[in-house]
Each structure stands twice: as structure tokens, then as C-alpha cells.
mmCIF file of C-alpha atoms and ligand atoms in Angstrom:
data_model
loop_
_atom_site.group_PDB
_atom_site.id
_atom_site.type_symbol
_atom_site.label_atom_id
_atom_site.label_comp_id
_atom_site.label_asym_id
_atom_site.label_seq_id
_atom_site.Cartn_x
_atom_site.Cartn_y
_atom_site.Cartn_z
ATOM 1 C CA MET S 22 -22.041 -9.599 -1.946
ATOM 2 C CA GLU S 23 -19.775 -10.077 1.044
ATOM 3 C CA ARG S 24 -16.279 -8.732 0.381
ATOM 4 C CA ARG S 25 -12.843 -9.821 1.571
ATOM 5 C CA ILE S 26 -10.783 -6.949 2.922
ATOM 6 C CA ILE S 27 -7.188 -7.138 4.148
ATOM 7 C CA HIS S 28 -5.687 -4.432 6.361
ATOM 8 C CA ILE S 29 -1.891 -4.345 6.501
ATOM 9 C CA ASP S 30 0.017 -2.304 9.071
ATOM 10 C CA MET S 31 3.789 -2.356 9.570
ATOM 11 C CA ASP S 32 4.941 -3.172 13.109
ATOM 12 C CA ALA S 33 6.538 -0.300 15.065
ATOM 13 C CA PHE S 34 7.280 1.088 11.628
ATOM 14 C CA TYR S 35 9.983 3.770 12.054
ATOM 15 C CA ALA S 36 11.621 1.895 14.945
ATOM 16 C CA GLN S 37 11.730 -1.396 13.041
ATOM 17 C CA VAL S 38 13.379 0.313 10.070
ATOM 18 C CA GLU S 39 16.011 1.802 12.408
ATOM 19 C CA GLN S 40 16.661 -1.617 13.943
ATOM 20 C CA ARG S 41 16.932 -3.158 10.495
ATOM 21 C CA ASP S 42 19.521 -0.617 9.342
ATOM 22 C CA ASN S 43 21.572 -0.578 12.551
ATOM 23 C CA PRO S 44 22.169 -4.049 14.006
ATOM 24 C CA ASP S 45 23.296 -2.493 17.329
ATOM 25 C CA LEU S 46 19.651 -1.516 17.889
ATOM 26 C CA LYS S 47 18.208 -5.034 17.414
ATOM 27 C CA GLY S 48 16.337 -6.254 20.472
ATOM 28 C CA LYS S 49 16.830 -2.885 22.197
ATOM 29 C CA PRO S 50 14.340 -0.278 23.343
ATOM 30 C CA VAL S 51 14.439 2.179 20.425
ATOM 31 C CA ILE S 52 12.576 5.477 20.516
ATOM 32 C CA VAL S 53 12.274 7.380 17.238
ATOM 33 C CA GLY S 54 11.290 11.032 17.353
ATOM 34 C CA GLY S 55 12.351 14.538 18.252
ATOM 35 C CA LYS S 56 15.432 14.208 20.426
ATOM 36 C CA SER S 57 15.073 17.554 22.186
ATOM 37 C CA ARG S 58 14.236 17.035 25.859
ATOM 38 C CA ASN S 59 12.220 20.259 25.916
ATOM 39 C CA ARG S 60 10.192 20.097 22.759
ATOM 40 C CA GLY S 61 10.687 16.587 21.325
ATOM 41 C CA VAL S 62 7.806 14.173 20.793
ATOM 42 C CA VAL S 63 7.994 10.399 20.281
ATOM 43 C CA ALA S 64 6.973 9.287 16.773
ATOM 44 C CA THR S 65 7.095 5.614 17.690
ATOM 45 C CA ALA S 66 8.838 3.150 19.953
ATOM 46 C CA SER S 67 10.059 -0.398 19.378
ATOM 47 C CA TYR S 68 8.123 -3.153 21.117
ATOM 48 C CA GLU S 69 11.033 -3.435 23.592
ATOM 49 C CA ALA S 70 10.564 0.243 24.495
ATOM 50 C CA ARG S 71 6.784 -0.117 24.755
ATOM 51 C CA LYS S 72 7.324 -2.453 27.724
ATOM 52 C CA PHE S 73 8.516 0.635 29.629
ATOM 53 C CA GLY S 74 5.301 2.443 28.743
ATOM 54 C CA VAL S 75 6.774 4.577 25.960
ATOM 55 C CA HIS S 76 4.411 5.266 23.050
ATOM 56 C CA SER S 77 3.715 7.528 20.061
ATOM 57 C CA ALA S 78 2.926 11.203 20.737
ATOM 58 C CA MET S 79 4.512 11.116 24.210
ATOM 59 C CA PRO S 80 6.920 13.964 25.053
ATOM 60 C CA THR S 81 10.520 12.806 24.685
ATOM 61 C CA ALA S 82 11.228 14.081 28.202
ATOM 62 C CA ARG S 83 8.633 11.688 29.597
ATOM 63 C CA ALA S 84 10.115 8.818 27.550
ATOM 64 C CA HIS S 85 13.509 9.520 29.146
ATOM 65 C CA GLN S 86 11.947 9.218 32.605
ATOM 66 C CA LEU S 87 10.310 5.891 31.733
ATOM 67 C CA CYS S 88 13.192 4.476 29.714
ATOM 68 C CA PRO S 89 16.464 6.215 30.608
ATOM 69 C CA ASP S 90 18.581 3.526 28.918
ATOM 70 C CA GLY S 91 16.624 3.624 25.638
ATOM 71 C CA TYR S 92 18.239 4.377 22.297
ATOM 72 C CA TYR S 93 16.927 7.715 21.022
ATOM 73 C CA VAL S 94 17.042 8.122 17.251
ATOM 74 C CA SER S 95 15.985 10.904 14.852
ATOM 75 C CA PRO S 96 13.564 9.910 12.099
ATOM 76 C CA ARG S 97 14.795 9.356 8.513
ATOM 77 C CA PHE S 98 11.669 10.102 6.520
ATOM 78 C CA ASP S 99 13.253 9.419 3.116
ATOM 79 C CA VAL S 100 13.956 5.841 4.107
ATOM 80 C CA TYR S 101 10.422 5.341 5.459
ATOM 81 C CA LYS S 102 8.985 6.749 2.221
ATOM 82 C CA ASP S 103 11.032 4.312 0.152
ATOM 83 C CA VAL S 104 9.818 1.375 2.235
ATOM 84 C CA SER S 105 6.294 2.705 1.853
ATOM 85 C CA SER S 106 6.553 2.704 -1.966
ATOM 86 C CA GLN S 107 7.933 -0.824 -1.838
ATOM 87 C CA ILE S 108 4.978 -2.145 0.160
ATOM 88 C CA MET S 109 2.394 -0.205 -1.879
ATOM 89 C CA SER S 110 3.851 -1.699 -5.043
ATOM 90 C CA ILE S 111 3.597 -5.194 -3.552
ATOM 91 C CA PHE S 112 -0.095 -4.541 -2.800
ATOM 92 C CA LYS S 113 -0.674 -3.382 -6.371
ATOM 93 C CA GLY S 114 0.837 -6.631 -7.637
ATOM 94 C CA TYR S 115 -2.176 -8.344 -6.075
ATOM 95 C CA THR S 116 -5.022 -5.906 -6.663
ATOM 96 C CA ASP S 117 -5.777 -2.454 -8.028
ATOM 97 C CA ILE S 118 -8.248 -1.963 -5.219
ATOM 98 C CA VAL S 119 -5.843 -0.501 -2.667
ATOM 99 C CA GLN S 120 -6.516 2.344 -0.242
ATOM 100 C CA PRO S 121 -3.322 3.666 1.335
ATOM 101 C CA VAL S 122 -4.085 5.114 4.774
ATOM 102 C CA SER S 123 -0.636 6.257 5.819
ATOM 103 C CA LEU S 124 2.968 5.411 4.979
ATOM 104 C CA ASP S 125 2.757 2.029 6.708
ATOM 105 C CA GLU S 126 -0.884 1.087 6.331
ATOM 106 C CA ALA S 127 -3.411 0.189 3.629
ATOM 107 C CA TYR S 128 -6.688 -1.591 2.938
ATOM 108 C CA LEU S 129 -6.910 -4.058 0.049
ATOM 109 C CA ASP S 130 -10.014 -5.594 -1.484
ATOM 110 C CA ILE S 131 -9.020 -9.087 -2.619
ATOM 111 C CA THR S 132 -12.514 -10.544 -3.068
ATOM 112 C CA HIS S 133 -11.854 -11.360 -6.732
ATOM 113 C CA LEU S 134 -8.670 -13.337 -5.903
ATOM 114 C CA VAL S 135 -10.362 -15.679 -3.447
ATOM 115 C CA ARG S 136 -11.207 -19.155 -4.687
ATOM 116 C CA LYS S 137 -11.930 -22.592 -3.265
ATOM 117 C CA ASP S 138 -8.243 -23.452 -3.092
ATOM 118 C CA LEU S 139 -7.014 -19.975 -2.165
ATOM 119 C CA GLY S 140 -8.472 -18.287 0.887
ATOM 120 C CA ALA S 141 -8.147 -14.652 1.911
ATOM 121 C CA SER S 142 -5.841 -15.499 4.818
ATOM 122 C CA GLN S 143 -3.531 -17.394 2.447
ATOM 123 C CA ILE S 144 -3.318 -14.283 0.280
ATOM 124 C CA ALA S 145 -2.563 -12.208 3.368
ATOM 125 C CA ALA S 146 0.251 -14.653 4.202
ATOM 126 C CA PHE S 147 1.698 -14.225 0.686
ATOM 127 C CA ILE S 148 1.642 -10.454 1.057
ATOM 128 C CA LYS S 149 3.393 -10.660 4.433
ATOM 129 C CA ARG S 150 6.006 -12.936 2.903
ATOM 130 C CA ASP S 151 6.539 -10.584 -0.068
ATOM 131 C CA ILE S 152 6.983 -7.626 2.295
ATOM 132 C CA MET S 153 9.539 -9.563 4.340
ATOM 133 C CA THR S 154 11.441 -10.610 1.202
ATOM 134 C CA ALA S 155 11.501 -7.092 -0.243
ATOM 135 C CA THR S 156 12.107 -5.038 2.911
ATOM 136 C CA ASN S 157 13.217 -7.401 5.668
ATOM 137 C CA LEU S 158 10.457 -5.991 7.865
ATOM 138 C CA THR S 159 7.440 -7.531 9.571
ATOM 139 C CA CYS S 160 3.885 -6.287 9.371
ATOM 140 C CA SER S 161 0.562 -7.426 10.752
ATOM 141 C CA ALA S 162 -2.395 -8.370 8.601
ATOM 142 C CA GLY S 163 -6.074 -8.430 9.411
ATOM 143 C CA VAL S 164 -8.714 -10.115 7.267
ATOM 144 C CA SER S 165 -12.466 -9.608 7.448
ATOM 145 C CA TYR S 166 -15.480 -8.479 5.424
ATOM 146 C CA ASN S 167 -15.278 -4.739 6.036
ATOM 147 C CA LYS S 168 -12.577 -2.166 6.675
ATOM 148 C CA PHE S 169 -12.955 -1.490 10.358
ATOM 149 C CA LEU S 170 -13.106 -5.201 11.264
ATOM 150 C CA ALA S 171 -9.983 -5.848 9.144
ATOM 151 C CA LYS S 172 -8.242 -3.024 11.011
ATOM 152 C CA ILE S 173 -9.236 -4.425 14.391
ATOM 153 C CA ALA S 174 -7.987 -7.836 13.218
ATOM 154 C CA SER S 175 -4.555 -6.511 12.188
ATOM 155 C CA GLY S 176 -4.136 -5.024 15.672
ATOM 156 C CA MET S 177 -5.070 -8.192 17.540
ATOM 157 C CA ASN S 178 -1.818 -10.125 17.236
ATOM 158 C CA LYS S 179 0.860 -7.491 16.715
ATOM 159 C CA PRO S 180 3.735 -7.773 15.948
ATOM 160 C CA ASN S 181 3.962 -10.095 12.933
ATOM 161 C CA GLY S 182 0.329 -11.185 13.278
ATOM 162 C CA LEU S 183 -2.169 -12.564 10.808
ATOM 163 C CA THR S 184 -5.703 -12.549 12.159
ATOM 164 C CA VAL S 185 -9.028 -13.337 10.545
ATOM 165 C CA ILE S 186 -12.307 -12.108 11.971
ATOM 166 C CA HIS S 187 -15.063 -14.408 10.738
ATOM 167 C CA TYR S 188 -18.686 -13.422 10.771
ATOM 168 C CA GLU S 189 -19.537 -15.835 13.579
ATOM 169 C CA ASN S 190 -16.911 -14.345 15.933
ATOM 170 C CA VAL S 191 -17.686 -10.679 15.379
ATOM 171 C CA GLU S 192 -20.187 -10.305 18.197
ATOM 172 C CA GLN S 193 -17.894 -11.747 20.855
ATOM 173 C CA ILE S 194 -14.735 -9.958 19.658
ATOM 174 C CA LEU S 195 -16.494 -6.591 19.616
ATOM 175 C CA ALA S 196 -18.200 -7.162 22.971
ATOM 176 C CA GLU S 197 -14.838 -7.627 24.677
ATOM 177 C CA LEU S 198 -12.943 -4.945 22.739
ATOM 178 C CA PRO S 199 -11.859 -1.994 24.931
ATOM 179 C CA ILE S 200 -13.705 1.078 23.711
ATOM 180 C CA GLY S 201 -10.470 2.952 22.924
ATOM 181 C CA GLU S 202 -9.553 0.280 20.389
ATOM 182 C CA PHE S 203 -12.614 0.871 18.193
ATOM 183 C CA PRO S 204 -11.388 2.551 15.001
ATOM 184 C CA GLY S 205 -12.720 6.091 15.039
ATOM 185 C CA VAL S 206 -12.634 6.384 18.827
ATOM 186 C CA GLY S 207 -9.795 8.827 19.525
ATOM 187 C CA LYS S 208 -8.447 9.997 22.872
ATOM 188 C CA VAL S 209 -11.183 12.567 23.498
ATOM 189 C CA THR S 210 -14.063 10.242 22.597
ATOM 190 C CA GLU S 211 -12.470 7.466 24.652
ATOM 191 C CA GLU S 212 -12.316 9.650 27.761
ATOM 192 C CA LYS S 213 -15.924 10.678 27.315
ATOM 193 C CA MET S 214 -16.960 7.028 26.859
ATOM 194 C CA LEU S 215 -15.125 5.989 30.011
ATOM 195 C CA ARG S 216 -16.833 8.772 31.990
ATOM 196 C CA LEU S 217 -20.144 7.392 30.716
ATOM 197 C CA LYS S 218 -19.083 3.897 31.833
ATOM 198 C CA ILE S 219 -18.916 2.653 28.256
ATOM 199 C CA MET S 220 -15.821 0.490 28.685
ATOM 200 C CA ASN S 221 -16.131 -1.944 25.755
ATOM 201 C CA GLY S 222 -18.195 -2.996 22.749
ATOM 202 C CA LYS S 223 -20.791 -4.688 24.933
ATOM 203 C CA ASP S 224 -21.497 -1.419 26.793
ATOM 204 C CA LEU S 225 -21.610 0.423 23.460
ATOM 205 C CA ARG S 226 -24.107 -2.069 22.081
ATOM 206 C CA ASP S 227 -26.417 -1.489 25.046
ATOM 207 C CA LYS S 228 -26.936 2.150 23.976
ATOM 208 C CA SER S 229 -29.682 3.110 21.558
ATOM 209 C CA GLU S 230 -28.826 4.887 18.326
ATOM 210 C CA LEU S 231 -30.676 7.971 19.549
ATOM 211 C CA GLU S 232 -28.676 8.070 22.792
ATOM 212 C CA LEU S 233 -25.390 7.771 20.904
ATOM 213 C CA ILE S 234 -26.373 10.556 18.496
ATOM 214 C CA GLU S 235 -27.314 12.780 21.447
ATOM 215 C CA LEU S 236 -23.969 12.035 23.124
ATOM 216 C CA PHE S 237 -21.612 12.024 20.142
ATOM 217 C CA GLY S 238 -23.383 13.937 17.393
ATOM 218 C CA LYS S 239 -22.909 12.752 13.815
ATOM 219 C CA LYS S 240 -20.493 10.044 14.932
ATOM 220 C CA GLY S 241 -23.259 8.434 16.969
ATOM 221 C CA SER S 242 -24.804 6.475 14.100
ATOM 222 C CA SER S 243 -21.526 5.034 12.937
ATOM 223 C CA LEU S 244 -20.662 4.019 16.524
ATOM 224 C CA TYR S 245 -24.055 2.327 16.798
ATOM 225 C CA GLN S 246 -23.308 0.411 13.584
ATOM 226 C CA LYS S 247 -19.756 -0.459 14.559
ATOM 227 C CA ALA S 248 -20.978 -2.033 17.800
ATOM 228 C CA ARG S 249 -22.912 -4.400 15.511
ATOM 229 C CA GLY S 250 -20.031 -5.120 13.138
ATOM 230 C CA ILE S 251 -21.455 -2.937 10.388
ATOM 231 C CA GLY S 252 -19.015 -0.730 8.476
ATOM 232 C CA SER S 253 -17.907 0.303 5.031
ATOM 233 C CA ASP S 254 -16.260 -2.208 2.698
ATOM 234 C CA ILE S 255 -15.612 0.369 -0.009
ATOM 235 C CA ILE S 256 -11.972 0.983 -0.845
ATOM 236 C CA ASN S 257 -11.169 4.549 -1.858
ATOM 237 C CA MET S 258 -8.747 3.845 -4.669
ATOM 238 C CA ASP S 259 -6.179 5.915 -6.415
ATOM 239 C CA ARG S 260 -6.860 6.427 -10.085
ATOM 240 C CA VAL S 261 -6.116 3.192 -11.947
ATOM 241 C CA ARG S 262 -3.413 3.723 -14.528
ATOM 242 C CA LYS S 263 -4.360 2.603 -18.036
ATOM 243 C CA SER S 264 -1.011 3.040 -19.770
ATOM 244 C CA ILE S 265 2.571 4.160 -19.224
ATOM 245 C CA GLY S 266 4.448 6.175 -21.824
ATOM 246 C CA LYS S 267 7.476 8.362 -22.447
ATOM 247 C CA GLU S 268 8.022 10.693 -25.365
ATOM 248 C CA SER S 269 10.341 13.477 -26.418
ATOM 249 C CA THR S 270 9.888 16.344 -28.788
ATOM 250 C CA PHE S 271 12.970 17.524 -30.663
ATOM 251 C CA SER S 272 13.741 21.173 -31.224
ATOM 252 C CA HIS S 273 14.379 20.472 -34.916
ATOM 253 C CA ASP S 274 13.560 17.750 -37.453
ATOM 254 C CA VAL S 275 15.602 14.627 -36.980
ATOM 255 C CA GLN S 276 16.642 12.228 -39.696
ATOM 256 C CA ASP S 277 19.452 10.528 -37.799
ATOM 257 C CA GLU S 278 18.248 6.967 -37.360
ATOM 258 C CA ALA S 279 20.764 6.065 -34.632
ATOM 259 C CA PHE S 280 19.648 9.025 -32.556
ATOM 260 C CA ILE S 281 15.978 8.067 -32.832
ATOM 261 C CA LEU S 282 16.703 4.458 -31.899
ATOM 262 C CA GLN S 283 18.745 5.609 -28.909
ATOM 263 C CA THR S 284 15.865 7.829 -27.801
ATOM 264 C CA MET S 285 13.460 4.901 -28.098
ATOM 265 C CA ARG S 286 15.808 2.725 -26.061
ATOM 266 C CA THR S 287 15.911 5.290 -23.257
ATOM 267 C CA HIS S 288 12.115 5.566 -23.344
ATOM 268 C CA SER S 289 11.725 1.773 -23.274
ATOM 269 C CA GLU S 290 13.997 1.551 -20.239
ATOM 270 C CA LYS S 291 12.041 4.223 -18.376
ATOM 271 C CA VAL S 292 8.733 2.596 -19.227
ATOM 272 C CA ALA S 293 10.053 -0.794 -18.041
ATOM 273 C CA LEU S 294 11.278 0.710 -14.756
ATOM 274 C CA LYS S 295 7.894 2.315 -14.173
ATOM 275 C CA LEU S 296 6.134 -0.999 -14.877
ATOM 276 C CA GLN S 297 8.410 -2.743 -12.392
ATOM 277 C CA ASP S 298 7.852 -0.002 -9.855
ATOM 278 C CA LEU S 299 4.077 -0.438 -10.129
ATOM 279 C CA ASN S 300 4.367 -4.239 -10.227
ATOM 280 C CA LYS S 301 2.537 -4.327 -13.563
ATOM 281 C CA VAL S 302 3.070 -6.096 -16.867
ATOM 282 C CA SER S 303 1.827 -5.224 -20.346
ATOM 283 C CA ASP S 304 1.255 -7.008 -23.660
ATOM 284 C CA THR S 305 0.415 -3.989 -25.800
ATOM 285 C CA ILE S 306 3.110 -1.692 -27.148
ATOM 286 C CA THR S 307 2.615 1.535 -29.063
ATOM 287 C CA VAL S 308 5.025 3.791 -30.914
ATOM 288 C CA LYS S 309 4.070 7.328 -31.766
ATOM 289 C CA ILE S 310 5.887 9.731 -34.057
ATOM 290 C CA LYS S 311 5.166 13.257 -35.117
ATOM 291 C CA THR S 312 6.490 14.560 -38.386
ATOM 292 C CA SER S 313 7.666 18.037 -39.280
ATOM 293 C CA ASP S 314 4.111 19.018 -40.201
ATOM 294 C CA PHE S 315 3.121 18.063 -36.619
ATOM 295 C CA GLU S 316 0.889 15.251 -37.700
ATOM 296 C CA SER S 317 0.719 12.335 -35.274
ATOM 297 C CA HIS S 318 1.096 8.726 -36.396
ATOM 298 C CA THR S 319 0.858 5.694 -34.146
ATOM 299 C CA LYS S 320 1.277 1.981 -34.565
ATOM 300 C CA GLN S 321 0.402 -0.612 -31.970
ATOM 301 C CA THR S 322 0.883 -4.331 -31.526
ATOM 302 C CA LYS S 323 0.191 -7.093 -29.050
ATOM 303 C CA ILE S 324 3.026 -9.364 -27.988
ATOM 304 C CA ILE S 325 2.620 -12.988 -26.958
ATOM 305 C CA ASP S 326 3.589 -12.751 -23.295
ATOM 306 C CA PHE S 327 3.048 -9.961 -20.821
ATOM 307 C CA THR S 328 6.319 -8.221 -19.984
ATOM 308 C CA ASP S 329 8.000 -5.574 -17.846
ATOM 309 C CA GLN S 330 11.348 -5.916 -19.612
ATOM 310 C CA ALA S 331 13.047 -3.022 -21.433
ATOM 311 C CA ASP S 332 14.538 -5.264 -24.149
ATOM 312 C CA THR S 333 11.196 -6.737 -25.152
ATOM 313 C CA ILE S 334 9.570 -3.318 -25.210
ATOM 314 C CA TYR S 335 12.445 -1.824 -27.199
ATOM 315 C CA ASN S 336 12.656 -4.631 -29.752
ATOM 316 C CA THR S 337 8.936 -4.430 -30.381
ATOM 317 C CA ALA S 338 9.078 -0.638 -30.583
ATOM 318 C CA VAL S 339 11.818 -0.835 -33.217
ATOM 319 C CA LEU S 340 9.649 -3.088 -35.399
ATOM 320 C CA LEU S 341 6.745 -0.675 -35.109
ATOM 321 C CA TYR S 342 8.974 2.292 -35.831
ATOM 322 C CA THR S 343 10.479 0.603 -38.894
ATOM 323 C CA ASP S 344 6.972 0.067 -40.215
ATOM 324 C CA LEU S 345 5.993 3.666 -39.585
ATOM 325 C CA LYS S 346 9.079 5.499 -40.771
ATOM 326 C CA GLU S 347 8.907 4.250 -44.360
ATOM 327 C CA GLU S 348 6.328 6.928 -44.894
ATOM 328 C CA PHE S 349 8.167 9.799 -43.214
ATOM 329 C CA ASN S 350 11.627 11.292 -43.207
ATOM 330 C CA ASN S 351 11.603 14.205 -40.814
ATOM 331 C CA ILE S 352 10.692 13.335 -37.290
ATOM 332 C CA ARG S 353 9.806 15.839 -34.568
ATOM 333 C CA LEU S 354 8.620 13.558 -31.778
ATOM 334 C CA VAL S 355 9.030 9.942 -30.815
ATOM 335 C CA GLY S 356 7.205 8.119 -28.022
ATOM 336 C CA VAL S 357 6.947 4.595 -26.633
ATOM 337 C CA SER S 358 4.063 3.454 -24.460
ATOM 338 C CA VAL S 359 2.590 0.268 -23.033
ATOM 339 C CA GLY S 360 -1.075 -0.437 -22.377
ATOM 340 C CA ASN S 361 -3.445 -3.199 -21.289
ATOM 341 C CA LEU S 362 -1.647 -3.316 -17.949
ATOM 342 C CA LYS S 363 -2.287 -6.077 -15.533
ATOM 343 C CA ASN S 364 -1.075 -6.920 -12.064
ATOM 344 C CA LYS S 365 2.126 -8.913 -12.026
ATOM 345 C CA VAL S 366 0.831 -11.397 -9.495
ATOM 346 C CA TYR S 367 -1.686 -12.894 -11.854
ATOM 347 C CA GLU S 368 -5.298 -12.896 -11.004
ATOM 348 C CA ASN S 369 -5.477 -16.591 -11.859
ATOM 349 C CA LEU S 370 -2.770 -17.501 -9.377
ATOM 350 C CA THR S 371 -3.096 -20.763 -7.503
ATOM 351 C CA ILE S 372 -1.657 -21.780 -4.203
ATOM 352 C CA TYR S 373 0.731 -24.082 -6.113
ATOM 353 C CA ASP S 374 2.415 -21.056 -7.661
ATOM 354 C CA PHE S 375 3.729 -20.239 -4.229
ATOM 355 C CA LEU S 376 4.914 -23.646 -2.995
HETATM 356 N N1 DCP O 407 3.683 8.135 13.803
HETATM 357 C C1 DCP O 407 4.044 9.399 14.256
HETATM 358 N N2 DCP O 407 3.316 10.009 15.246
HETATM 359 C C2 DCP O 407 2.236 9.396 15.794
HETATM 360 C C3 DCP O 407 1.853 8.124 15.339
HETATM 361 C C4 DCP O 407 2.603 7.511 14.333
HETATM 362 O O1 DCP O 407 5.026 9.967 13.760
HETATM 363 N N3 DCP O 407 1.541 9.996 16.759
HETATM 364 C C5 DCP O 407 4.502 7.482 12.758
HETATM 365 C C6 DCP O 407 5.548 6.583 13.397
HETATM 366 C C7 DCP O 407 5.025 5.197 13.198
HETATM 367 C C8 DCP O 407 4.230 5.322 11.926
HETATM 368 O O2 DCP O 407 3.718 6.654 11.926
HETATM 369 O O3 DCP O 407 6.090 4.242 13.100
HETATM 370 C C9 DCP O 407 3.108 4.318 11.814
HETATM 371 O O4 DCP O 407 2.156 4.521 12.848
HETATM 372 P P1 DCP O 407 1.404 3.335 13.541
HETATM 373 O O5 DCP O 407 0.278 3.913 14.308
HETATM 374 O O6 DCP O 407 1.102 2.251 12.555
HETATM 375 O O7 DCP O 407 2.440 2.793 14.629
HETATM 376 P P2 DCP O 407 3.675 1.828 14.466
HETATM 377 O O8 DCP O 407 3.767 1.266 13.095
HETATM 378 O O9 DCP O 407 4.899 2.535 14.928
HETATM 379 O O10 DCP O 407 3.378 0.676 15.508
HETATM 380 P P3 DCP O 407 2.281 -0.485 15.433
HETATM 381 O O11 DCP O 407 3.069 -1.759 15.473
HETATM 382 O O12 DCP O 407 1.439 -0.304 16.648
HETATM 383 O O13 DCP O 407 1.525 -0.310 14.167
HETATM 384 MG MG1 MG O 408 2.102 0.444 12.131
#
């Protein structure tokens, strides 16, 4: 079955974050990286700075020659990591099938969300909107039926682009694509290609698979396939989380009811925060206690609506605990967990939910 893959990539990521957090930098050529003129390297440059020819991996000294009036800023990795968790959690609100590639980039398989009244590009637009709302940053999205085409698509209309590559346009888009822009063709391969007069996808397509294998070794076959639009649509996912729980073991038996309830409240709050962080909701709540003889007892219930709220989790946990505790006096451990997790942006969403 043909899949629907979205590739999302933040625009001029570090530089855009710096412009967001310092209004003086808006609209200016911003260069983020090592500031040292001897050893520094550019991590990225704002689109304004790219007009001067400044780009990632360039020595800072060279950037100063090209763009003497640029604003040179040191990276703040903690901030970029926070933004990264925000966008990853937005993705997970749509689908579990997410493959993060770097801090600012991921592939998503959204095949199962697509319906007659809700196309893949509409979903990509929702994700872009959610990222803007949460972070105040733009990204570019590419939509196609495999990963490398989705990645090419996201690069076609940067910044703030949303591009779909349909099956019927693949041949032409690839034919005209400069060889250095094929995913998997790095600097070294690009130079070799150019020496061989392989300038674009059309030239690549004219080579036989055998020739490409002779020239580029193992990579040859995948280059041959890419020239024809063939590539993997398999998302390498993180482990999918089945439940979220918190528990504490006491150093002595506890009979103090207020203390146990307080512990359960703290656990419920942590569980709720984790749910919100992952953009998940649950309708199944479990309380576990261990007694002084170290026997485990659990009780579980389903609630009517899915939730990520601490109060709902806590109130339900108290009911379960009250049921359980009648049988036991001395408690050694108490835990609260939620299961049957689902994505917060429901899988039965319709376009009307977003109007
Ligand atoms: N990065 C880096 N060194 C590199 C390349 C990238 O430190 N040689 C960092 C800085 C970038 C971030 O990774 O902001 C994301 O890399 P991208 O390749 O996605 O580049 P940008 O997001 O900066 O720009 P674009 O709009 O082209 O995606
Ligand atoms: Mg980027």
C-alpha cells in the first residue's frame, strides 16, 4: 500500500530561535556558531545572512569576510533542545509513527489519518500551525509517498514552505534536481558526480545500476533507485510507550492516610505532566500498593473520557485506593499509573475540528 509521509524541518533553526528571543535580530543577518575568528565554525545562518553566501560548516573567519556587518551569536543548545521536545511532542499528538532525524527534523507516517475529507497536505498544514502556536517559529513541510521524496519536498519552498510531491510529478522534479540536493549525496559524492558530468537527476538516471555500483560502491544501487523515485517508506520509530506510572516505596510501614493520599496526589500530578508532555491521553487508571509482607495488589478502572488532567487521575486513584485498603493496614509502596494511551489529536479528527 502506498504510504503518506511528511518530513518537517525547522527553517534556519538556531538562527530563527535567536531572532525570536531577541527582537533586535529580526530581519538581520544572524550567524550562529563559534565566535572565535581562528577556530570558529558556523552552525547556521539566518536567511538574511545566506544572501551573503554564509552557510553551515563555514569557518567563522570566512563568514566575517562575506558578511562583516552580520550579528554573530553563540549557540544556546538548551533552548534548541526545549524547542525540539515541543515539536516532537506535537508530532506525537498526531501519530506514534515518528522518526526524529535531528533536533529540528523528523519523518512522520500519517497514512492512517488520511481520509476523503482530510488530505495529507491538510494534516501537514495543521502541524505547521501547531508548531507556530507553540513555539512562534516557522518550519517547512514536505509530503510524499516515501522518506527521501518527502525530504526533497520540504526543501523545495523553504522557508515556511508546504510542498507535496505527487506520483505524476516525481520524474520531472527528480530530472531537474541538482545532484547535490539528492538526500544521501554529500559533499564528496557531489564533487565526484560533477567530475563525471552527472549534474542532476536526469544525468543520474542515464547511468546503469552496474555503472553506479562500480563508481560509488554499495551506495550505487540506492542512487539508481532514487533516480527513479524509489526509496524507503519505513519509519524507524522510538519504542511506543504503553503506560506511564509513578510509585514510591517507603522505608517503613505507613498507616497515615493523609500521607498516602498526598503521595498519590504527587504521583497523579507527575503522571499528568508526562501525559501532557507526550501529547497523550488515557482512560485507564491503576493503583498499586504493596503491603508489609511485600505482596502486590492492584486495582484498575476505566473512566468515561480520556484525560491528561491530574485531578481526574487523582480522584479516580483515591476511589481505587479506598477499595483496596479495606483489606490492608500497613502499606509499603503506593503507585499510580495510566494505560491505554492514545494520541491527543484524535485519530478520528475531521477537518471541521480545526475550523
Ligand atoms: N547545524 C550545525 N552544523 C551543521 C549543520 C547544522 O550545527 N553543519 C545545526 C544548526 C541548524 C540545525 O543544526 O540550525 C538544523 O540544521 P539544518 O540542516 O536543518 O539547517 P537549518 O535548520 O539551520 O536551515 P534550513 O532552513 O536550511 O533547514
Ligand atoms: Mg532545518
